[in-house]
Amino acid sequence: MSACLLLHKTKFIMAHLDIDLLLERYLTLVDEYTKLRSKLNQLQVDIYQNIARANYSAERGIRYGPDLYDERMQAVRQLNIAVGEDNVPSFEIGLSQAEVTDDVKSDSQSNDDGQEKPTQKPKDPLRWFGVLTPMPLRVAQKEAIEAVEDIVPKLVSINAEMIEVEIQVRRQKKRRAKTEAIAMKQRGEEVTRSEVEA
């Protein structure tokens, strides 16, 4: 009986160590997540400030924003998230669906005609505001691209990893509780037997 009790104590200690390691990893992920969120927040503030600067320096009657262009504008970049076999999401930045379908159409037309047509580059959204766009508007675009291509994918992956660590912590706590219950049950049986023998 004492060997079995020693085994359960060892499992109990290992469960505590596993939980501690998982919680340490979780706190590291929370730290990274909060740093990225604050960086994303600062980027968004900078984007809106640069758009406001561009509006301030614009010619009379021109405002840079959704009012200046029509509703046909679509996103050039898109974040695609796919869940793999191990339930860990993977992300990739790619062309938006409209750009991809335009490329497929141009490829099929070039194959049908026998002539190769040059592939169209994605249109720069700043062209909607004219050829000579103000520098703050270009800076706002650069910051928005950084947010979409760098910060948001990292946030998504860290958030998914945090969820996975939370699940692992819960599983470890259940295992620890089962080990404690078994140890208590065995100690209870020993106490009962010793009382009976006395």
JSON list of C-alpha atoms in Angstrom, two decimals:
[
{"chain": "A", "resi": 1, "resn": "MET", "atom": "CA", "xyz": [0.00, 0.00, 0.00]},
{"chain": "A", "resi": 2, "resn": "SER", "atom": "CA", "xyz": [2.76, 2.47, 0.84]},
{"chain": "A", "resi": 3, "resn": "ALA", "atom": "CA", "xyz": [4.33, 2.04, -2.63]},
{"chain": "A", "resi": 4, "resn": "CYS", "atom": "CA", "xyz": [1.00, 2.89, -4.21]},
{"chain": "A", "resi": 5, "resn": "LEU", "atom": "CA", "xyz": [0.67, 5.92, -1.94]},
{"chain": "A", "resi": 6, "resn": "LEU", "atom": "CA", "xyz": [4.19, 7.03, -2.86]},
{"chain": "A", "resi": 7, "resn": "LEU", "atom": "CA", "xyz": [3.31, 6.68, -6.54]},
{"chain": "A", "resi": 8, "resn": "HIS", "atom": "CA", "xyz": [0.22, 8.87, -6.10]},
{"chain": "A", "resi": 9, "resn": "LYS", "atom": "CA", "xyz": [2.28, 11.47, -4.19]},
{"chain": "A", "resi": 10, "resn": "THR", "atom": "CA", "xyz": [4.78, 11.55, -7.03]},
{"chain": "A", "resi": 11, "resn": "LYS", "atom": "CA", "xyz": [1.97, 11.99, -9.58]},
{"chain": "A", "resi": 12, "resn": "PHE", "atom": "CA", "xyz": [0.52, 14.76, -7.41]},
{"chain": "A", "resi": 13, "resn": "ILE", "atom": "CA", "xyz": [3.85, 16.61, -7.28]},
{"chain": "A", "resi": 14, "resn": "MET", "atom": "CA", "xyz": [4.36, 16.18, -11.04]},
{"chain": "A", "resi": 15, "resn": "ALA", "atom": "CA", "xyz": [0.85, 17.54, -11.67]},
{"chain": "A", "resi": 16, "resn": "HIS", "atom": "CA", "xyz": [1.71, 20.64, -9.62]},
{"chain": "A", "resi": 17, "resn": "LEU", "atom": "CA", "xyz": [4.93, 21.13, -11.59]},
{"chain": "A", "resi": 18, "resn": "ASP", "atom": "CA", "xyz": [3.11, 20.71, -14.91]},
{"chain": "A", "resi": 19, "resn": "ILE", "atom": "CA", "xyz": [0.47, 23.23, -13.87]},
{"chain": "A", "resi": 20, "resn": "ASP", "atom": "CA", "xyz": [3.17, 25.67, -12.75]},
{"chain": "A", "resi": 21, "resn": "LEU", "atom": "CA", "xyz": [4.97, 25.38, -16.09]},
{"chain": "A", "resi": 22, "resn": "LEU", "atom": "CA", "xyz": [1.72, 25.84, -18.00]},
{"chain": "A", "resi": 23, "resn": "LEU", "atom": "CA", "xyz": [0.78, 28.88, -15.93]},
{"chain": "A", "resi": 24, "resn": "GLU", "atom": "CA", "xyz": [4.23, 30.35, -16.47]},
{"chain": "A", "resi": 25, "resn": "ARG", "atom": "CA", "xyz": [3.79, 29.88, -20.23]},
{"chain": "A", "resi": 26, "resn": "TYR", "atom": "CA", "xyz": [0.32, 31.41, -20.02]},
{"chain": "A", "resi": 27, "resn": "LEU", "atom": "CA", "xyz": [1.65, 34.50, -18.22]},
{"chain": "A", "resi": 28, "resn": "THR", "atom": "CA", "xyz": [4.36, 34.89, -20.87]},
{"chain": "A", "resi": 29, "resn": "LEU", "atom": "CA", "xyz": [1.69, 34.72, -23.58]},
{"chain": "A", "resi": 30, "resn": "VAL", "atom": "CA", "xyz": [-0.48, 37.26, -21.74]},
{"chain": "A", "resi": 31, "resn": "ASP", "atom": "CA", "xyz": [2.52, 39.61, -21.57]},
{"chain": "A", "resi": 32, "resn": "GLU", "atom": "CA", "xyz": [3.19, 39.25, -25.31]},
{"chain": "A", "resi": 33, "resn": "TYR", "atom": "CA", "xyz": [-0.52, 39.67, -26.06]},
{"chain": "A", "resi": 34, "resn": "THR", "atom": "CA", "xyz": [-0.82, 42.89, -24.04]},
{"chain": "A", "resi": 35, "resn": "LYS", "atom": "CA", "xyz": [2.30, 44.32, -25.69]},
{"chain": "A", "resi": 36, "resn": "LEU", "atom": "CA", "xyz": [0.92, 43.55, -29.14]},
{"chain": "A", "resi": 37, "resn": "ARG", "atom": "CA", "xyz": [-2.49, 44.98, -28.23]},
{"chain": "A", "resi": 38, "resn": "SER", "atom": "CA", "xyz": [-0.90, 48.21, -27.04]},
{"chain": "A", "resi": 39, "resn": "LYS", "atom": "CA", "xyz": [1.19, 48.36, -30.22]},
{"chain": "A", "resi": 40, "resn": "LEU", "atom": "CA", "xyz": [-1.94, 47.81, -32.33]},
{"chain": "A", "resi": 41, "resn": "ASN", "atom": "CA", "xyz": [-3.75, 50.48, -30.33]},
{"chain": "A", "resi": 42, "resn": "GLN", "atom": "CA", "xyz": [-0.89, 52.94, -30.93]},
{"chain": "A", "resi": 43, "resn": "LEU", "atom": "CA", "xyz": [-0.86, 52.11, -34.65]},
{"chain": "A", "resi": 44, "resn": "GLN", "atom": "CA", "xyz": [-4.59, 52.78, -34.88]},
{"chain": "A", "resi": 45, "resn": "VAL", "atom": "CA", "xyz": [-4.18, 56.11, -33.08]},
{"chain": "A", "resi": 46, "resn": "ASP", "atom": "CA", "xyz": [-1.35, 57.05, -35.44]},
{"chain": "A", "resi": 47, "resn": "ILE", "atom": "CA", "xyz": [-3.42, 56.06, -38.48]},
{"chain": "A", "resi": 48, "resn": "TYR", "atom": "CA", "xyz": [-6.32, 58.30, -37.44]},
{"chain": "A", "resi": 49, "resn": "GLN", "atom": "CA", "xyz": [-3.97, 61.16, -36.56]},
{"chain": "A", "resi": 50, "resn": "ASN", "atom": "CA", "xyz": [-2.28, 60.94, -39.95]},
{"chain": "A", "resi": 51, "resn": "ILE", "atom": "CA", "xyz": [-5.64, 60.92, -41.73]},
{"chain": "A", "resi": 52, "resn": "ALA", "atom": "CA", "xyz": [-6.62, 63.99, -39.69]},
{"chain": "A", "resi": 53, "resn": "ARG", "atom": "CA", "xyz": [-3.34, 65.70, -40.68]},
{"chain": "A", "resi": 54, "resn": "ALA", "atom": "CA", "xyz": [-3.98, 64.87, -44.33]},
{"chain": "A", "resi": 55, "resn": "ASN", "atom": "CA", "xyz": [-7.49, 66.32, -44.06]},
{"chain": "A", "resi": 56, "resn": "TYR", "atom": "CA", "xyz": [-6.13, 69.45, -42.41]},
{"chain": "A", "resi": 57, "resn": "SER", "atom": "CA", "xyz": [-3.60, 70.06, -45.18]},
{"chain": "A", "resi": 58, "resn": "ALA", "atom": "CA", "xyz": [-5.95, 69.08, -48.02]},
{"chain": "A", "resi": 59, "resn": "GLU", "atom": "CA", "xyz": [-7.39, 71.48, -50.53]},
{"chain": "A", "resi": 60, "resn": "ARG", "atom": "CA", "xyz": [-10.66, 73.13, -49.73]},
{"chain": "A", "resi": 61, "resn": "GLY", "atom": "CA", "xyz": [-13.60, 70.75, -49.97]},
{"chain": "A", "resi": 62, "resn": "ILE", "atom": "CA", "xyz": [-11.55, 67.55, -49.99]},
{"chain": "A", "resi": 63, "resn": "ARG", "atom": "CA", "xyz": [-11.74, 65.17, -47.06]},
{"chain": "A", "resi": 64, "resn": "TYR", "atom": "CA", "xyz": [-9.84, 61.91, -47.04]},
{"chain": "A", "resi": 65, "resn": "GLY", "atom": "CA", "xyz": [-12.07, 59.16, -45.82]},
{"chain": "A", "resi": 66, "resn": "PRO", "atom": "CA", "xyz": [-14.98, 57.01, -46.90]},
{"chain": "A", "resi": 67, "resn": "ASP", "atom": "CA", "xyz": [-16.88, 60.05, -48.24]},
{"chain": "A", "resi": 68, "resn": "LEU", "atom": "CA", "xyz": [-14.31, 60.78, -50.97]},
{"chain": "A", "resi": 69, "resn": "TYR", "atom": "CA", "xyz": [-14.40, 57.42, -52.75]},
{"chain": "A", "resi": 70, "resn": "ASP", "atom": "CA", "xyz": [-17.34, 55.36, -53.87]},
{"chain": "A", "resi": 71, "resn": "GLU", "atom": "CA", "xyz": [-18.50, 52.04, -52.48]},
{"chain": "A", "resi": 72, "resn": "ARG", "atom": "CA", "xyz": [-16.56, 49.92, -54.98]},
{"chain": "A", "resi": 73, "resn": "MET", "atom": "CA", "xyz": [-13.37, 49.99, -52.88]},
{"chain": "A", "resi": 74, "resn": "GLN", "atom": "CA", "xyz": [-12.41, 46.55, -51.58]},
{"chain": "A", "resi": 75, "resn": "ALA", "atom": "CA", "xyz": [-9.61, 45.33, -49.34]},
{"chain": "A", "resi": 76, "resn": "VAL", "atom": "CA", "xyz": [-6.32, 44.57, -51.07]},
{"chain": "A", "resi": 77, "resn": "ARG", "atom": "CA", "xyz": [-4.95, 42.41, -48.24]},
{"chain": "A", "resi": 78, "resn": "GLN", "atom": "CA", "xyz": [-6.81, 39.71, -46.41]},
{"chain": "A", "resi": 79, "resn": "LEU", "atom": "CA", "xyz": [-6.00, 37.59, -43.39]},
{"chain": "A", "resi": 80, "resn": "ASN", "atom": "CA", "xyz": [-6.82, 33.93, -44.00]},
{"chain": "A", "resi": 81, "resn": "ILE", "atom": "CA", "xyz": [-7.04, 31.68, -40.95]},
{"chain": "A", "resi": 82, "resn": "ALA", "atom": "CA", "xyz": [-7.12, 27.90, -41.28]},
{"chain": "A", "resi": 83, "resn": "VAL", "atom": "CA", "xyz": [-7.24, 25.32, -38.51]},
{"chain": "A", "resi": 84, "resn": "GLY", "atom": "CA", "xyz": [-4.79, 22.46, -38.98]},
{"chain": "A", "resi": 85, "resn": "GLU", "atom": "CA", "xyz": [-5.09, 18.85, -37.88]},
{"chain": "A", "resi": 86, "resn": "ASP", "atom": "CA", "xyz": [-3.60, 19.63, -34.47]},
{"chain": "A", "resi": 87, "resn": "ASN", "atom": "CA", "xyz": [-6.24, 22.34, -33.80]},
{"chain": "A", "resi": 88, "resn": "VAL", "atom": "CA", "xyz": [-3.65, 25.10, -34.04]},
{"chain": "A", "resi": 89, "resn": "PRO", "atom": "CA", "xyz": [-4.76, 27.88, -36.35]},
{"chain": "A", "resi": 90, "resn": "SER", "atom": "CA", "xyz": [-2.43, 28.99, -39.08]},
{"chain": "A", "resi": 91, "resn": "PHE", "atom": "CA", "xyz": [-2.64, 32.35, -40.74]},
{"chain": "A", "resi": 92, "resn": "GLU", "atom": "CA", "xyz": [-1.50, 33.82, -44.00]},
{"chain": "A", "resi": 93, "resn": "ILE", "atom": "CA", "xyz": [-1.73, 37.22, -45.57]},
{"chain": "A", "resi": 94, "resn": "GLY", "atom": "CA", "xyz": [-2.82, 37.14, -49.16]},
{"chain": "A", "resi": 95, "resn": "LEU", "atom": "CA", "xyz": [-4.63, 38.97, -51.87]},
{"chain": "A", "resi": 96, "resn": "SER", "atom": "CA", "xyz": [-8.29, 39.58, -51.34]},
{"chain": "A", "resi": 97, "resn": "GLN", "atom": "CA", "xyz": [-10.80, 37.33, -53.07]},
{"chain": "A", "resi": 98, "resn": "ALA", "atom": "CA", "xyz": [-11.62, 39.99, -55.68]},
{"chain": "A", "resi": 99, "resn": "GLU", "atom": "CA", "xyz": [-7.97, 40.29, -56.70]},
{"chain": "A", "resi": 100, "resn": "VAL", "atom": "CA", "xyz": [-7.58, 36.51, -56.93]},
{"chain": "A", "resi": 101, "resn": "THR", "atom": "CA", "xyz": [-10.67, 36.11, -59.14]},
{"chain": "A", "resi": 102, "resn": "ASP", "atom": "CA", "xyz": [-9.44, 38.89, -61.43]},
{"chain": "A", "resi": 103, "resn": "ASP", "atom": "CA", "xyz": [-6.12, 37.05, -61.77]},
{"chain": "A", "resi": 104, "resn": "VAL", "atom": "CA", "xyz": [-7.87, 33.75, -62.51]},
{"chain": "A", "resi": 105, "resn": "LYS", "atom": "CA", "xyz": [-10.06, 35.41, -65.14]},
{"chain": "A", "resi": 106, "resn": "SER", "atom": "CA", "xyz": [-7.06, 37.00, -66.82]},
{"chain": "A", "resi": 107, "resn": "ASP", "atom": "CA", "xyz": [-5.22, 33.63, -66.79]},
{"chain": "A", "resi": 108, "resn": "SER", "atom": "CA", "xyz": [-8.15, 31.81, -68.37]},
{"chain": "A", "resi": 109, "resn": "GLN", "atom": "CA", "xyz": [-8.55, 34.53, -71.00]},
{"chain": "A", "resi": 110, "resn": "SER", "atom": "CA", "xyz": [-4.86, 34.38, -71.90]},
{"chain": "A", "resi": 111, "resn": "ASN", "atom": "CA", "xyz": [-5.07, 30.60, -72.30]},
{"chain": "A", "resi": 112, "resn": "ASP", "atom": "CA", "xyz": [-8.17, 30.85, -74.52]},
{"chain": "A", "resi": 113, "resn": "ASP", "atom": "CA", "xyz": [-6.76, 33.54, -76.79]},
{"chain": "A", "resi": 114, "resn": "GLY", "atom": "CA", "xyz": [-3.34, 31.97, -77.07]},
{"chain": "A", "resi": 115, "resn": "GLN", "atom": "CA", "xyz": [-1.80, 35.32, -76.23]},
{"chain": "A", "resi": 116, "resn": "GLU", "atom": "CA", "xyz": [-0.38, 36.19, -72.87]},
{"chain": "A", "resi": 117, "resn": "LYS", "atom": "CA", "xyz": [-1.91, 39.23, -71.29]},
{"chain": "A", "resi": 118, "resn": "PRO", "atom": "CA", "xyz": [0.14, 41.02, -68.66]},
{"chain": "A", "resi": 119, "resn": "THR", "atom": "CA", "xyz": [-1.04, 40.30, -65.15]},
{"chain": "A", "resi": 120, "resn": "GLN", "atom": "CA", "xyz": [-2.45, 43.30, -63.38]},
{"chain": "A", "resi": 121, "resn": "LYS", "atom": "CA", "xyz": [-0.83, 44.44, -60.20]},
{"chain": "A", "resi": 122, "resn": "PRO", "atom": "CA", "xyz": [-3.15, 45.10, -57.29]},
{"chain": "A", "resi": 123, "resn": "LYS", "atom": "CA", "xyz": [-4.32, 48.69, -57.49]},
{"chain": "A", "resi": 124, "resn": "ASP", "atom": "CA", "xyz": [-2.97, 51.01, -54.85]},
{"chain": "A", "resi": 125, "resn": "PRO", "atom": "CA", "xyz": [-5.94, 52.41, -52.90]},
{"chain": "A", "resi": 126, "resn": "LEU", "atom": "CA", "xyz": [-4.16, 55.76, -52.57]},
{"chain": "A", "resi": 127, "resn": "ARG", "atom": "CA", "xyz": [-4.72, 56.29, -56.33]},
{"chain": "A", "resi": 128, "resn": "TRP", "atom": "CA", "xyz": [-8.38, 56.96, -55.53]},
{"chain": "A", "resi": 129, "resn": "PHE", "atom": "CA", "xyz": [-7.29, 60.18, -53.89]},
{"chain": "A", "resi": 130, "resn": "GLY", "atom": "CA", "xyz": [-5.20, 61.37, -56.82]},
{"chain": "A", "resi": 131, "resn": "VAL", "atom": "CA", "xyz": [-1.63, 61.02, -57.97]},
{"chain": "A", "resi": 132, "resn": "LEU", "atom": "CA", "xyz": [-0.12, 63.48, -55.48]},
{"chain": "A", "resi": 133, "resn": "THR", "atom": "CA", "xyz": [-1.46, 62.26, -52.19]},
{"chain": "A", "resi": 134, "resn": "PRO", "atom": "CA", "xyz": [-0.22, 63.95, -49.01]},
{"chain": "A", "resi": 135, "resn": "MET", "atom": "CA", "xyz": [2.56, 62.31, -47.03]},
{"chain": "A", "resi": 136, "resn": "PRO", "atom": "CA", "xyz": [0.44, 61.75, -43.87]},
{"chain": "A", "resi": 137, "resn": "LEU", "atom": "CA", "xyz": [-1.97, 59.69, -45.96]},
{"chain": "A", "resi": 138, "resn": "ARG", "atom": "CA", "xyz": [0.89, 57.53, -47.23]},
{"chain": "A", "resi": 139, "resn": "VAL", "atom": "CA", "xyz": [2.17, 57.09, -43.66]},
{"chain": "A", "resi": 140, "resn": "ALA", "atom": "CA", "xyz": [-1.34, 56.08, -42.54]},
{"chain": "A", "resi": 141, "resn": "GLN", "atom": "CA", "xyz": [-1.41, 53.46, -45.30]},
{"chain": "A", "resi": 142, "resn": "LYS", "atom": "CA", "xyz": [2.01, 52.12, -44.27]},
{"chain": "A", "resi": 143, "resn": "GLU", "atom": "CA", "xyz": [0.88, 51.83, -40.64]},
{"chain": "A", "resi": 144, "resn": "ALA", "atom": "CA", "xyz": [-2.36, 50.10, -41.64]},
{"chain": "A", "resi": 145, "resn": "ILE", "atom": "CA", "xyz": [-0.38, 47.59, -43.73]},
{"chain": "A", "resi": 146, "resn": "GLU", "atom": "CA", "xyz": [1.92, 46.94, -40.76]},
{"chain": "A", "resi": 147, "resn": "ALA", "atom": "CA", "xyz": [-1.09, 46.33, -38.52]},
{"chain": "A", "resi": 148, "resn": "VAL", "atom": "CA", "xyz": [-2.68, 43.89, -40.96]},
{"chain": "A", "resi": 149, "resn": "GLU", "atom": "CA", "xyz": [0.45, 42.02, -42.01]},
{"chain": "A", "resi": 150, "resn": "ASP", "atom": "CA", "xyz": [2.38, 41.95, -38.74]},
{"chain": "A", "resi": 151, "resn": "ILE", "atom": "CA", "xyz": [0.40, 42.70, -35.58]},
{"chain": "A", "resi": 152, "resn": "VAL", "atom": "CA", "xyz": [-3.01, 41.09, -36.24]},
{"chain": "A", "resi": 153, "resn": "PRO", "atom": "CA", "xyz": [-1.64, 37.67, -37.28]},
{"chain": "A", "resi": 154, "resn": "LYS", "atom": "CA", "xyz": [0.59, 37.56, -34.20]},
{"chain": "A", "resi": 155, "resn": "LEU", "atom": "CA", "xyz": [-2.35, 38.50, -31.98]},
{"chain": "A", "resi": 156, "resn": "VAL", "atom": "CA", "xyz": [-4.46, 35.74, -33.50]},
{"chain": "A", "resi": 157, "resn": "SER", "atom": "CA", "xyz": [-1.81, 33.08, -33.05]},
{"chain": "A", "resi": 158, "resn": "ILE", "atom": "CA", "xyz": [-1.01, 34.13, -29.47]},
{"chain": "A", "resi": 159, "resn": "ASN", "atom": "CA", "xyz": [-4.70, 34.17, -28.59]},
{"chain": "A", "resi": 160, "resn": "ALA", "atom": "CA", "xyz": [-5.12, 30.65, -29.99]},
{"chain": "A", "resi": 161, "resn": "GLU", "atom": "CA", "xyz": [-2.10, 29.45, -28.05]},
{"chain": "A", "resi": 162, "resn": "MET", "atom": "CA", "xyz": [-3.48, 31.03, -24.86]},
{"chain": "A", "resi": 163, "resn": "ILE", "atom": "CA", "xyz": [-6.74, 29.13, -25.35]},
{"chain": "A", "resi": 164, "resn": "GLU", "atom": "CA", "xyz": [-4.81, 25.89, -25.85]},
{"chain": "A", "resi": 165, "resn": "VAL", "atom": "CA", "xyz": [-2.77, 26.47, -22.66]},
{"chain": "A", "resi": 166, "resn": "GLU", "atom": "CA", "xyz": [-5.98, 27.20, -20.72]},
{"chain": "A", "resi": 167, "resn": "ILE", "atom": "CA", "xyz": [-7.37, 23.84, -21.86]},
{"chain": "A", "resi": 168, "resn": "GLN", "atom": "CA", "xyz": [-4.18, 22.07, -20.81]},
{"chain": "A", "resi": 169, "resn": "VAL", "atom": "CA", "xyz": [-4.28, 23.73, -17.37]},
{"chain": "A", "resi": 170, "resn": "ARG", "atom": "CA", "xyz": [-7.86, 22.58, -16.85]},
{"chain": "A", "resi": 171, "resn": "ARG", "atom": "CA", "xyz": [-6.92, 19.03, -17.85]},
{"chain": "A", "resi": 172, "resn": "GLN", "atom": "CA", "xyz": [-3.96, 19.03, -15.46]},
{"chain": "A", "resi": 173, "resn": "LYS", "atom": "CA", "xyz": [-6.17, 20.30, -12.64]},
{"chain": "A", "resi": 174, "resn": "LYS", "atom": "CA", "xyz": [-8.65, 17.47, -13.29]},
{"chain": "A", "resi": 175, "resn": "ARG", "atom": "CA", "xyz": [-5.83, 14.92, -13.25]},
{"chain": "A", "resi": 176, "resn": "ARG", "atom": "CA", "xyz": [-4.52, 16.38, -9.99]},
{"chain": "A", "resi": 177, "resn": "ALA", "atom": "CA", "xyz": [-7.99, 16.27, -8.44]},
{"chain": "A", "resi": 178, "resn": "LYS", "atom": "CA", "xyz": [-8.39, 12.61, -9.46]},
{"chain": "A", "resi": 179, "resn": "THR", "atom": "CA", "xyz": [-4.97, 11.77, -7.99]},
{"chain": "A", "resi": 180, "resn": "GLU", "atom": "CA", "xyz": [-5.90, 13.52, -4.74]},
{"chain": "A", "resi": 181, "resn": "ALA", "atom": "CA", "xyz": [-9.20, 11.66, -4.60]},
{"chain": "A", "resi": 182, "resn": "ILE", "atom": "CA", "xyz": [-7.48, 8.31, -5.09]},
{"chain": "A", "resi": 183, "resn": "ALA", "atom": "CA", "xyz": [-4.88, 9.13, -2.43]},
{"chain": "A", "resi": 184, "resn": "MET", "atom": "CA", "xyz": [-7.58, 10.24, 0.03]},
{"chain": "A", "resi": 185, "resn": "LYS", "atom": "CA", "xyz": [-9.55, 7.09, -0.63]},
{"chain": "A", "resi": 186, "resn": "GLN", "atom": "CA", "xyz": [-6.53, 4.87, -0.03]},
{"chain": "A", "resi": 187, "resn": "ARG", "atom": "CA", "xyz": [-5.61, 6.75, 3.15]},
{"chain": "A", "resi": 188, "resn": "GLY", "atom": "CA", "xyz": [-9.18, 6.40, 4.32]},
{"chain": "A", "resi": 189, "resn": "GLU", "atom": "CA", "xyz": [-9.05, 2.66, 3.72]},
{"chain": "A", "resi": 190, "resn": "GLU", "atom": "CA", "xyz": [-5.78, 2.37, 5.66]},
{"chain": "A", "resi": 191, "resn": "VAL", "atom": "CA", "xyz": [-7.22, 4.33, 8.56]},
{"chain": "A", "resi": 192, "resn": "THR", "atom": "CA", "xyz": [-10.26, 2.10, 8.64]},
{"chain": "A", "resi": 193, "resn": "ARG", "atom": "CA", "xyz": [-8.13, -1.06, 8.59]},
{"chain": "A", "resi": 194, "resn": "SER", "atom": "CA", "xyz": [-5.86, 0.19, 11.41]},
{"chain": "A", "resi": 195, "resn": "GLU", "atom": "CA", "xyz": [-8.87, 1.07, 13.48]},
{"chain": "A", "resi": 196, "resn": "VAL", "atom": "CA", "xyz": [-10.33, -2.37, 12.87]},
{"chain": "A", "resi": 197, "resn": "GLU", "atom": "CA", "xyz": [-7.03, -4.08, 13.81]},
{"chain": "A", "resi": 198, "resn": "ALA", "atom": "CA", "xyz": [-6.77, -2.08, 17.08]}
]
